[in-house]
Amino acid sequence: MKKIAILTSGGDAPGMNAAIRAVVRTALYHGIEVMGVQRGYSGLINGELFTMDRSSVSDIIHRGGTILRTARCKEFKKEEVRIKATKILKAYGVDALVVIGGDGSFTGAKLLSKLGVKTVGLPGTIDNDLSYTDFTIGFDTALNTVIDAIDKIRDTSTSHERVSIVEVMGRDCGDIALYTGIAGGAEYIITPEKGFSKEELCKVILEGKQKGKIHNLVLLAEGVGGAQELAKYVEEVTGIETRATVLGHIQRGGSPTVTDRVLASKMGAKAVEVLLEGKTSRVIGIKNNEIIDQDIDEALAIDRTFDEKLYKIANEISS
Ligand code: ADP
Ligand code: F6P
């Protein structure tokens, strides 16, 4: 293993920079050259590669976003485009590619490895929607950003005795809503995995009012529906003023938390170790607090599970 390349792909996530830094520094420590690829698979097929040294990753551990930039590249789904990518990697003398991204990016890596490219994936997404790993890089930071917003919304919601519906990201995964719902003391958590009934939600809100609750906080995962529409319905049915807040891309930025920086550093180092062991088509994860590597096909085939216990606790505490 003489030279590796690294790229970030799909939606960015805080901690991607810490992961890039860990991969670059670990590789250089072991005498491996590193090339950065700009703009994900898009940059790869356009030959946007450059040599990275230790100073290329100086002063980035605390920064959100990704210094390599990221992109969504639809053409990568075509085999002829992936073949072009393999030729570019060969022309630059690259022995292996490290991909930081979510399940889409991992699918791209999996298909590249079928064409003979050595690949290893690091889970970089705020959504925490990869089933083979307990946590993804960026999830913890996004949770903390959401909690900061919820605490502020709670203040004004209490002053006005309103219902607040806060819509968070996560695509079809409800983890951001679940974790921030429990940590933010939400009265109701709505996730794609559990679904919900609008009538039941209004009943809970009205019962809460009778019990003396002065505000109601509802956490809504984006995969279920829109907050504005739901707020209108809740206000009409309950007669309580209701406001919707869509947090949007604020959840994707900001300085990574200590948890994300440490996770990204451990996973980045592990990616290089795995390549040094001669393995390929692997993804790095964390299971029961242990950093693991797993076959990419196996990892992508695992069905996603929902933390039913946490959901139950959240419901009981908020009742
Ligand atoms: P994420 O990696 O965060 O899940 P996307 O689903 O947008 O984000 O995927 C990121 C990129 O990965 C896509 O723009 C594309 O370049 C590549 N990709 C996704 N799905 C496939 C696929 N089925 N085949 C090849 N490449 C894919
Ligand atoms: O996958 C990360 C994510 O932020 C999702 O939570 C969200 O649905 C999506 O990306 C938004 O994508 P875009 O940045 O293209 O609007």
Short mmCIF file of C-alpha atoms and ligand atoms in Angstrom, two decimals:
data_model
loop_
_atom_site.label_atom_id
_atom_site.label_comp_id
_atom_site.label_asym_id
_atom_site.label_seq_id
_atom_site.Cartn_x
_atom_site.Cartn_y
_atom_site.Cartn_z
CA MET A 1 0.00 0.00 0.00
CA LYS A 2 1.86 3.07 -1.26
CA LYS A 3 -0.79 5.63 -2.06
CA ILE A 4 -4.42 6.15 -1.02
CA ALA A 5 -7.04 8.71 -2.03
CA ILE A 6 -9.82 10.16 0.10
CA LEU A 7 -13.12 11.84 -0.73
CA THR A 8 -16.30 13.05 1.00
CA SER A 9 -19.64 12.42 -0.70
CA GLY A 10 -23.37 13.08 -0.24
CA GLY A 11 -24.61 15.43 2.50
CA ASP A 12 -21.82 16.91 4.60
CA ALA A 13 -21.62 16.24 8.35
CA PRO A 14 -19.70 17.91 11.19
CA GLY A 15 -16.65 15.77 11.95
CA MET A 16 -15.88 14.94 8.32
CA ASN A 17 -12.82 17.19 8.58
CA ALA A 18 -11.65 15.41 11.73
CA ALA A 19 -12.02 12.11 9.84
CA ILE A 20 -10.05 13.42 6.84
CA ARG A 21 -7.33 14.63 9.22
CA ALA A 22 -7.13 11.26 10.96
CA VAL A 23 -6.88 9.34 7.68
CA VAL A 24 -4.22 11.67 6.25
CA ARG A 25 -2.07 11.78 9.39
CA THR A 26 -2.32 8.02 10.08
CA ALA A 27 -1.43 7.20 6.49
CA LEU A 28 1.55 9.57 6.46
CA TYR A 29 2.70 8.13 9.81
CA HIS A 30 2.84 4.72 8.09
CA GLY A 31 4.68 6.10 5.06
CA ILE A 32 1.65 6.03 2.75
CA GLU A 33 1.10 8.93 0.35
CA VAL A 34 -2.35 10.56 0.30
CA MET A 35 -4.31 12.28 -2.45
CA GLY A 36 -7.41 14.32 -1.73
CA VAL A 37 -10.29 14.14 -4.21
CA GLN A 38 -12.45 17.24 -4.41
CA ARG A 39 -16.26 17.18 -4.77
CA GLY A 40 -16.87 13.49 -4.15
CA TYR A 41 -17.39 11.12 -7.06
CA SER A 42 -17.95 14.11 -9.32
CA GLY A 43 -14.40 15.32 -8.70
CA LEU A 44 -13.09 11.79 -9.05
CA ILE A 45 -14.41 11.38 -12.59
CA ASN A 46 -13.16 14.87 -13.45
CA GLY A 47 -9.66 14.09 -12.13
CA GLU A 48 -9.80 16.66 -9.30
CA LEU A 49 -7.05 15.00 -7.25
CA PHE A 50 -4.23 16.70 -5.34
CA THR A 51 -1.44 15.57 -3.06
CA MET A 52 -2.06 16.07 0.66
CA ASP A 53 0.65 16.51 3.26
CA ARG A 54 0.37 16.89 7.01
CA SER A 55 -0.24 20.63 6.75
CA SER A 56 -3.15 20.06 4.32
CA VAL A 57 -5.15 19.01 7.37
CA SER A 58 -3.82 21.55 9.87
CA ASP A 59 -6.35 23.68 11.70
CA ILE A 60 -9.43 21.74 10.55
CA ILE A 61 -10.32 19.42 13.44
CA HIS A 62 -12.74 21.98 14.88
CA ARG A 63 -14.36 23.03 11.61
CA GLY A 64 -17.73 21.89 10.27
CA GLY A 65 -18.26 21.07 6.59
CA THR A 66 -15.58 19.33 4.58
CA ILE A 67 -12.38 20.85 3.21
CA LEU A 68 -12.60 18.40 0.31
CA ARG A 69 -16.07 19.75 -0.59
CA THR A 70 -18.83 17.27 -1.36
CA ALA A 71 -21.24 16.55 -4.18
CA ARG A 72 -24.04 14.36 -5.32
CA CYS A 73 -23.05 12.73 -8.61
CA LYS A 74 -25.91 11.00 -10.41
CA GLU A 75 -23.67 9.76 -13.27
CA PHE A 76 -21.82 7.54 -10.81
CA LYS A 77 -24.73 5.10 -11.02
CA LYS A 78 -23.59 4.27 -14.57
CA GLU A 79 -20.97 1.56 -14.88
CA GLU A 80 -19.08 3.28 -17.70
CA VAL A 81 -18.62 6.30 -15.43
CA ARG A 82 -17.29 4.12 -12.61
CA ILE A 83 -14.90 2.46 -15.07
CA LYS A 84 -13.63 5.94 -15.93
CA ALA A 85 -13.07 6.54 -12.21
CA THR A 86 -10.98 3.37 -11.89
CA LYS A 87 -8.81 4.50 -14.81
CA ILE A 88 -8.23 7.89 -13.16
CA LEU A 89 -7.24 6.27 -9.87
CA LYS A 90 -4.86 3.97 -11.75
CA ALA A 91 -3.34 6.91 -13.65
CA TYR A 92 -2.59 8.65 -10.34
CA GLY A 93 -1.09 5.43 -8.91
CA VAL A 94 -3.73 5.20 -6.17
CA ASP A 95 -3.96 1.79 -4.47
CA ALA A 96 -7.09 2.36 -2.35
CA LEU A 97 -9.92 4.84 -1.90
CA VAL A 98 -11.37 6.04 1.43
CA VAL A 99 -14.98 7.24 1.08
CA ILE A 100 -16.62 9.31 3.81
CA GLY A 101 -20.40 9.50 3.37
CA GLY A 102 -23.72 7.78 3.87
CA ASP A 103 -25.37 4.71 2.37
CA GLY A 104 -25.51 6.17 -1.16
CA SER A 105 -21.80 6.91 -1.09
CA PHE A 106 -21.13 3.42 0.29
CA THR A 107 -23.10 1.91 -2.59
CA GLY A 108 -20.82 3.82 -4.97
CA ALA A 109 -17.77 2.46 -3.09
CA LYS A 110 -19.16 -1.08 -3.14
CA LEU A 111 -19.64 -0.93 -6.92
CA LEU A 112 -16.15 0.54 -7.38
CA SER A 113 -14.67 -2.32 -5.40
CA LYS A 114 -16.40 -4.79 -7.75
CA LEU A 115 -14.25 -3.17 -10.49
CA GLY A 116 -11.08 -3.96 -8.54
CA VAL A 117 -10.57 -0.73 -6.54
CA LYS A 118 -9.71 -1.26 -2.87
CA THR A 119 -12.23 0.73 -0.83
CA VAL A 120 -13.02 1.51 2.78
CA GLY A 121 -15.97 3.62 3.96
CA LEU A 122 -16.38 5.90 6.97
CA PRO A 123 -19.97 6.72 8.03
CA GLY A 124 -20.34 10.49 7.69
CA THR A 125 -23.97 11.63 7.97
CA ILE A 126 -26.04 13.48 10.54
CA ASP A 127 -28.94 11.05 9.95
CA ASN A 128 -27.55 8.04 11.91
CA ASP A 129 -29.32 5.86 9.37
CA LEU A 130 -26.65 3.20 8.81
CA SER A 131 -27.74 0.04 10.58
CA TYR A 132 -24.34 -1.66 10.92
CA THR A 133 -23.01 1.09 13.22
CA ASP A 134 -24.46 2.44 16.47
CA PHE A 135 -23.45 5.99 15.55
CA THR A 136 -22.38 7.96 12.49
CA ILE A 137 -19.97 10.90 12.38
CA GLY A 138 -21.95 14.15 12.67
CA PHE A 139 -25.00 12.77 14.47
CA ASP A 140 -23.93 13.96 17.92
CA THR A 141 -23.16 17.48 16.71
CA ALA A 142 -26.52 17.71 14.92
CA LEU A 143 -28.25 16.59 18.14
CA ASN A 144 -26.53 19.33 20.10
CA THR A 145 -27.49 21.93 17.49
CA VAL A 146 -31.11 20.81 17.66
CA ILE A 147 -31.12 20.82 21.48
CA ASP A 148 -29.78 24.38 21.53
CA ALA A 149 -32.66 25.42 19.25
CA ILE A 150 -35.28 23.46 21.22
CA ASP A 151 -34.23 25.07 24.52
CA LYS A 152 -34.76 28.49 22.94
CA ILE A 153 -38.09 27.53 21.38
CA ARG A 154 -39.22 26.17 24.76
CA ASP A 155 -38.70 29.62 26.36
CA THR A 156 -40.99 31.43 23.97
CA SER A 157 -43.42 28.52 23.82
CA THR A 158 -43.83 28.70 27.61
CA SER A 159 -44.25 32.50 27.63
CA HIS A 160 -47.09 32.27 25.10
CA GLU A 161 -48.50 28.95 26.35
CA ARG A 162 -48.30 27.58 22.82
CA VAL A 163 -47.70 24.30 21.08
CA SER A 164 -44.38 24.21 19.20
CA ILE A 165 -43.78 21.74 16.44
CA VAL A 166 -40.10 21.41 15.58
CA GLU A 167 -39.21 19.62 12.35
CA VAL A 168 -35.78 17.99 12.21
CA MET A 169 -33.81 16.24 9.45
CA GLY A 170 -33.00 12.55 9.11
CA ARG A 171 -34.60 11.50 5.81
CA ASP A 172 -36.53 8.32 6.62
CA CYS A 173 -34.70 7.80 9.92
CA GLY A 174 -36.22 9.13 13.16
CA ASP A 175 -33.08 9.07 15.31
CA ILE A 176 -32.53 12.84 15.38
CA ALA A 177 -36.16 13.36 16.46
CA LEU A 178 -36.00 10.53 19.01
CA TYR A 179 -32.76 11.58 20.73
CA THR A 180 -33.52 15.31 20.77
CA GLY A 181 -37.11 14.61 21.79
CA ILE A 182 -36.00 12.78 24.90
CA ALA A 183 -33.15 15.21 25.65
CA GLY A 184 -35.36 18.24 25.06
CA GLY A 185 -38.26 16.99 27.16
CA ALA A 186 -40.70 16.82 24.25
CA GLU A 187 -44.32 15.95 24.91
CA TYR A 188 -44.59 14.04 21.65
CA ILE A 189 -42.08 12.49 19.24
CA ILE A 190 -43.07 11.66 15.68
CA THR A 191 -40.81 9.36 13.66
CA PRO A 192 -41.18 7.50 10.35
CA GLU A 193 -40.52 4.20 12.11
CA LYS A 194 -43.46 4.52 14.51
CA GLY A 195 -45.79 6.74 12.50
CA PHE A 196 -48.53 8.67 14.34
CA SER A 197 -52.14 9.69 14.33
CA LYS A 198 -53.02 13.41 14.17
CA GLU A 199 -56.11 12.79 16.31
CA GLU A 200 -54.05 11.04 19.00
CA LEU A 201 -51.54 13.91 18.99
CA CYS A 202 -54.30 16.48 19.59
CA LYS A 203 -55.77 14.28 22.35
CA VAL A 204 -52.39 14.14 24.12
CA ILE A 205 -52.01 17.93 23.81
CA LEU A 206 -55.47 18.57 25.28
CA GLU A 207 -54.91 16.05 28.09
CA GLY A 208 -51.60 17.76 28.84
CA LYS A 209 -53.40 21.10 29.13
CA GLN A 210 -55.83 19.59 31.64
CA LYS A 211 -52.90 18.24 33.65
CA GLY A 212 -51.52 21.79 33.81
CA LYS A 213 -48.87 21.70 31.06
CA ILE A 214 -48.17 25.25 29.97
CA HIS A 215 -46.53 24.40 26.68
CA ASN A 216 -46.30 21.44 24.35
CA LEU A 217 -43.21 20.56 22.39
CA VAL A 218 -43.61 18.18 19.47
CA LEU A 219 -40.56 16.75 17.68
CA LEU A 220 -41.34 15.85 14.08
CA ALA A 221 -38.93 13.92 11.85
CA GLU A 222 -38.94 15.28 8.30
CA GLY A 223 -39.62 11.80 6.87
CA VAL A 224 -43.17 11.88 8.28
CA GLY A 225 -44.48 15.16 6.88
CA GLY A 226 -44.37 18.94 7.05
CA ALA A 227 -44.48 20.92 10.31
CA GLN A 228 -46.46 23.87 8.90
CA GLU A 229 -49.37 21.73 7.78
CA LEU A 230 -49.42 19.80 11.06
CA ALA A 231 -49.34 23.03 13.11
CA LYS A 232 -52.38 24.34 11.24
CA TYR A 233 -54.29 21.14 11.97
CA VAL A 234 -53.32 21.06 15.66
CA GLU A 235 -54.34 24.70 16.15
CA GLU A 236 -57.72 24.12 14.49
CA VAL A 237 -58.50 20.98 16.50
CA THR A 238 -57.15 21.98 19.93
CA GLY A 239 -57.81 25.71 19.80
CA ILE A 240 -54.28 26.26 21.20
CA GLU A 241 -51.97 28.61 19.29
CA THR A 242 -49.42 26.46 17.48
CA ARG A 243 -46.18 27.43 15.76
CA ALA A 244 -43.96 25.41 13.44
CA THR A 245 -40.16 25.65 13.19
CA VAL A 246 -38.26 23.86 10.45
CA LEU A 247 -34.64 23.73 11.58
CA GLY A 248 -33.23 22.84 8.15
CA HIS A 249 -29.56 23.02 7.23
CA ILE A 250 -28.46 24.62 10.50
CA GLN A 251 -28.36 20.96 11.63
CA ARG A 252 -25.61 20.15 9.14
CA GLY A 253 -23.08 22.80 10.14
CA GLY A 254 -21.04 23.97 13.08
CA SER A 255 -18.01 22.91 15.03
CA PRO A 256 -18.09 19.15 15.76
CA THR A 257 -18.62 18.06 19.36
CA VAL A 258 -15.88 16.25 21.28
CA THR A 259 -17.80 12.99 20.74
CA ASP A 260 -17.80 13.46 16.96
CA ARG A 261 -14.14 14.54 16.85
CA VAL A 262 -13.04 11.50 18.84
CA LEU A 263 -15.27 9.14 16.86
CA ALA A 264 -14.00 10.55 13.55
CA SER A 265 -10.37 10.28 14.72
CA LYS A 266 -10.76 6.67 15.85
CA MET A 267 -12.62 5.67 12.67
CA GLY A 268 -10.14 7.48 10.41
CA ALA A 269 -7.20 5.69 12.03
CA LYS A 270 -9.02 2.36 11.77
CA ALA A 271 -9.65 2.88 8.03
CA VAL A 272 -5.92 3.07 7.38
CA GLU A 273 -5.19 0.09 9.66
CA VAL A 274 -7.73 -1.99 7.75
CA LEU A 275 -6.07 -1.11 4.44
CA LEU A 276 -2.64 -1.92 5.89
CA GLU A 277 -3.99 -5.37 6.83
CA GLY A 278 -4.74 -5.86 3.14
CA LYS A 279 -8.52 -5.78 3.55
CA THR A 280 -10.84 -4.19 1.01
CA SER A 281 -14.57 -3.47 0.59
CA ARG A 282 -14.89 -2.66 4.27
CA VAL A 283 -16.82 -0.05 6.22
CA ILE A 284 -15.84 1.25 9.64
CA GLY A 285 -18.35 1.55 12.47
CA ILE A 286 -18.82 1.57 16.22
CA LYS A 287 -20.65 -1.25 17.99
CA ASN A 288 -21.00 -1.42 21.78
CA ASN A 289 -18.27 1.22 22.06
CA GLU A 290 -15.79 -0.80 19.97
CA ILE A 291 -14.53 0.44 16.61
CA ILE A 292 -15.26 -2.30 14.08
CA ASP A 293 -14.85 -3.00 10.38
CA GLN A 294 -17.31 -4.99 8.34
CA ASP A 295 -17.79 -6.17 4.78
CA ILE A 296 -19.56 -3.41 2.84
CA ASP A 297 -22.14 -5.78 1.23
CA GLU A 298 -23.03 -7.27 4.61
CA ALA A 299 -23.23 -3.85 6.25
CA LEU A 300 -25.55 -2.42 3.59
CA ALA A 301 -27.80 -5.49 3.74
CA ILE A 302 -28.59 -5.13 7.46
CA ASP A 303 -32.14 -3.92 8.17
CA ARG A 304 -32.35 -0.76 10.20
CA THR A 305 -33.64 -1.16 13.73
CA PHE A 306 -35.36 1.48 15.82
CA ASP A 307 -34.55 2.05 19.50
CA GLU A 308 -37.94 0.95 20.85
CA LYS A 309 -36.70 1.12 24.45
CA LEU A 310 -35.69 4.75 24.13
CA TYR A 311 -39.01 5.57 22.44
CA LYS A 312 -40.91 3.89 25.29
CA ILE A 313 -38.89 5.80 27.90
CA ALA A 314 -39.57 9.08 26.09
CA ASN A 315 -43.32 8.37 26.06
CA GLU A 316 -43.44 7.40 29.71
CA ILE A 317 -41.42 10.40 30.89
CA SER A 318 -43.51 12.85 28.91
CA SER A 319 -46.87 11.47 30.08
P1 ADP B 1 -25.31 9.68 1.16
O1 ADP B 1 -23.99 9.10 0.83
O2 ADP B 1 -25.24 10.72 2.23
O3 ADP B 1 -26.37 8.62 1.40
P2 ADP B 1 -26.48 10.15 -1.46
O4 ADP B 1 -27.52 9.09 -1.31
O5 ADP B 1 -26.89 11.45 -2.07
O6 ADP B 1 -25.80 10.54 -0.09
O7 ADP B 1 -25.30 9.51 -2.32
C1 ADP B 1 -24.12 10.24 -2.54
C2 ADP B 1 -23.53 9.85 -3.87
O8 ADP B 1 -23.19 8.46 -3.86
C3 ADP B 1 -24.47 9.98 -5.06
O9 ADP B 1 -24.57 11.31 -5.53
C4 ADP B 1 -23.77 9.10 -6.07
O10 ADP B 1 -22.63 9.73 -6.60
C5 ADP B 1 -23.30 7.94 -5.19
N1 ADP B 1 -24.31 6.88 -5.23
C6 ADP B 1 -25.48 6.81 -4.57
N2 ADP B 1 -26.19 5.72 -4.92
C7 ADP B 1 -25.44 5.07 -5.85
C8 ADP B 1 -25.62 3.89 -6.61
N3 ADP B 1 -26.72 3.13 -6.51
N4 ADP B 1 -24.64 3.55 -7.48
C9 ADP B 1 -23.53 4.28 -7.60
N5 ADP B 1 -23.31 5.41 -6.91
C10 ADP B 1 -24.24 5.82 -6.04
O1 F6P B 2 -28.54 13.11 4.60
C1 F6P B 2 -28.36 14.32 5.28
C2 F6P B 2 -29.51 15.26 5.01
O2 F6P B 2 -29.27 16.47 5.71
C3 F6P B 2 -30.90 14.72 5.33
O3 F6P B 2 -31.18 14.75 6.71
C4 F6P B 2 -31.77 15.64 4.51
O4 F6P B 2 -32.99 15.04 4.17
C5 F6P B 2 -30.93 15.86 3.27
O5 F6P B 2 -29.58 15.57 3.62
C6 F6P B 2 -30.99 17.25 2.72
O6 F6P B 2 -30.26 17.30 1.56
P1 F6P B 2 -29.82 18.63 0.81
O7 F6P B 2 -28.64 19.19 1.51
O8 F6P B 2 -29.52 18.18 -0.56
O9 F6P B 2 -30.98 19.58 0.90
#
